Phi, psi and omega in degrees: 000137179282136183294131172073022181236151176284168179298320179296316179295321178299317179297317181294318178304312182294323179295320182286316188272341181070161191297330182277357180058030179284331180268078179215148177297334180300324179300321179294321178296316180298325183296338178251017172088019180254156175297147183297334181260021187302312183294316178300322181294333180296339179297340182264357184261175180291162180295323177299312180297321179302311183292313183296315184287322177298318179298318179297321177301311184287331172303311183290315183296313183292319176300316180297317182288327176297313179298317179297319181292323180285341180056038180223086184303334182295342182270003185303314182294320179297313181297320182297336182264000176293145171301146184288313194245013176300125189292341182255327187221018180272175180300318181297318179297319177296315181298321178294315181296329180274000179078017181281334181222162176246189186297328178297316179290323177301315180299315180297311183295323178293317178296318178298317181296317180294320178294318178299315181296329178289338184263328197284342188267001179220117184299338178297339182286359176298342178271009183306135181233120184294327178297315179294321178299312181298319181293340180274351185279143174275179186300314177298323179290323176295321177297319178292318178303318180295319181292330181277320189242345191266352187300321184296322179282315184295337180285347181280164172299132186061026185296323180297319178294317178300317181298314180300319180294313180292325179299324180281317188265319190209068181298337178299329180290328175300315180294317180298316180293323176297321179295316181296318178299320179294321177298319178298319179295316181296322184278320192231348186051047185291159180294158179300320181297313180294319181296319179299319180297317181291321178295321178296319177294318179297323178302319180289324181292325181271350174089119177283000000 
């Protein structure tokens, strides 16, 4: 039985992911050498660690998928050295051009990259707190934060209310859910309906 889910949600989860559990974001994590519960475990870490580690995950995952899509293993080293978020020649731009992600994922990955870059160059930022960060944002910045990280929550039933609540209490969960949704897209290009169902279950597993 899946933790924190109703019987109906459990049934839907099993139908979407199938009995062999081959259709899971965890499989994608394992493919790049990470533990299958890596993303879920980040819910227990600091906000600084969440941002830094998520960025590292997507650096590895996207590079791996680009090489796989190109079917040219010899370019692996070249791809690994590409800038992540360069709008013309970075990993995110390549992934978009190859059809691996859509505009929703581009917005999330770009936002994650910018947030990571703001943190990584000063060791004092290990004390970074997403709640304090969000509270410091003005209205245009809050709108941008929502467009970058909020789509996965807002797409759910009562999602706008959930987003407002999480933004106040636990914005790190908004980022975590966006990351999980992006992993699902990268691995399976799943339908919006299926992805929303999985994100809702993950929300319950990580605790609202």
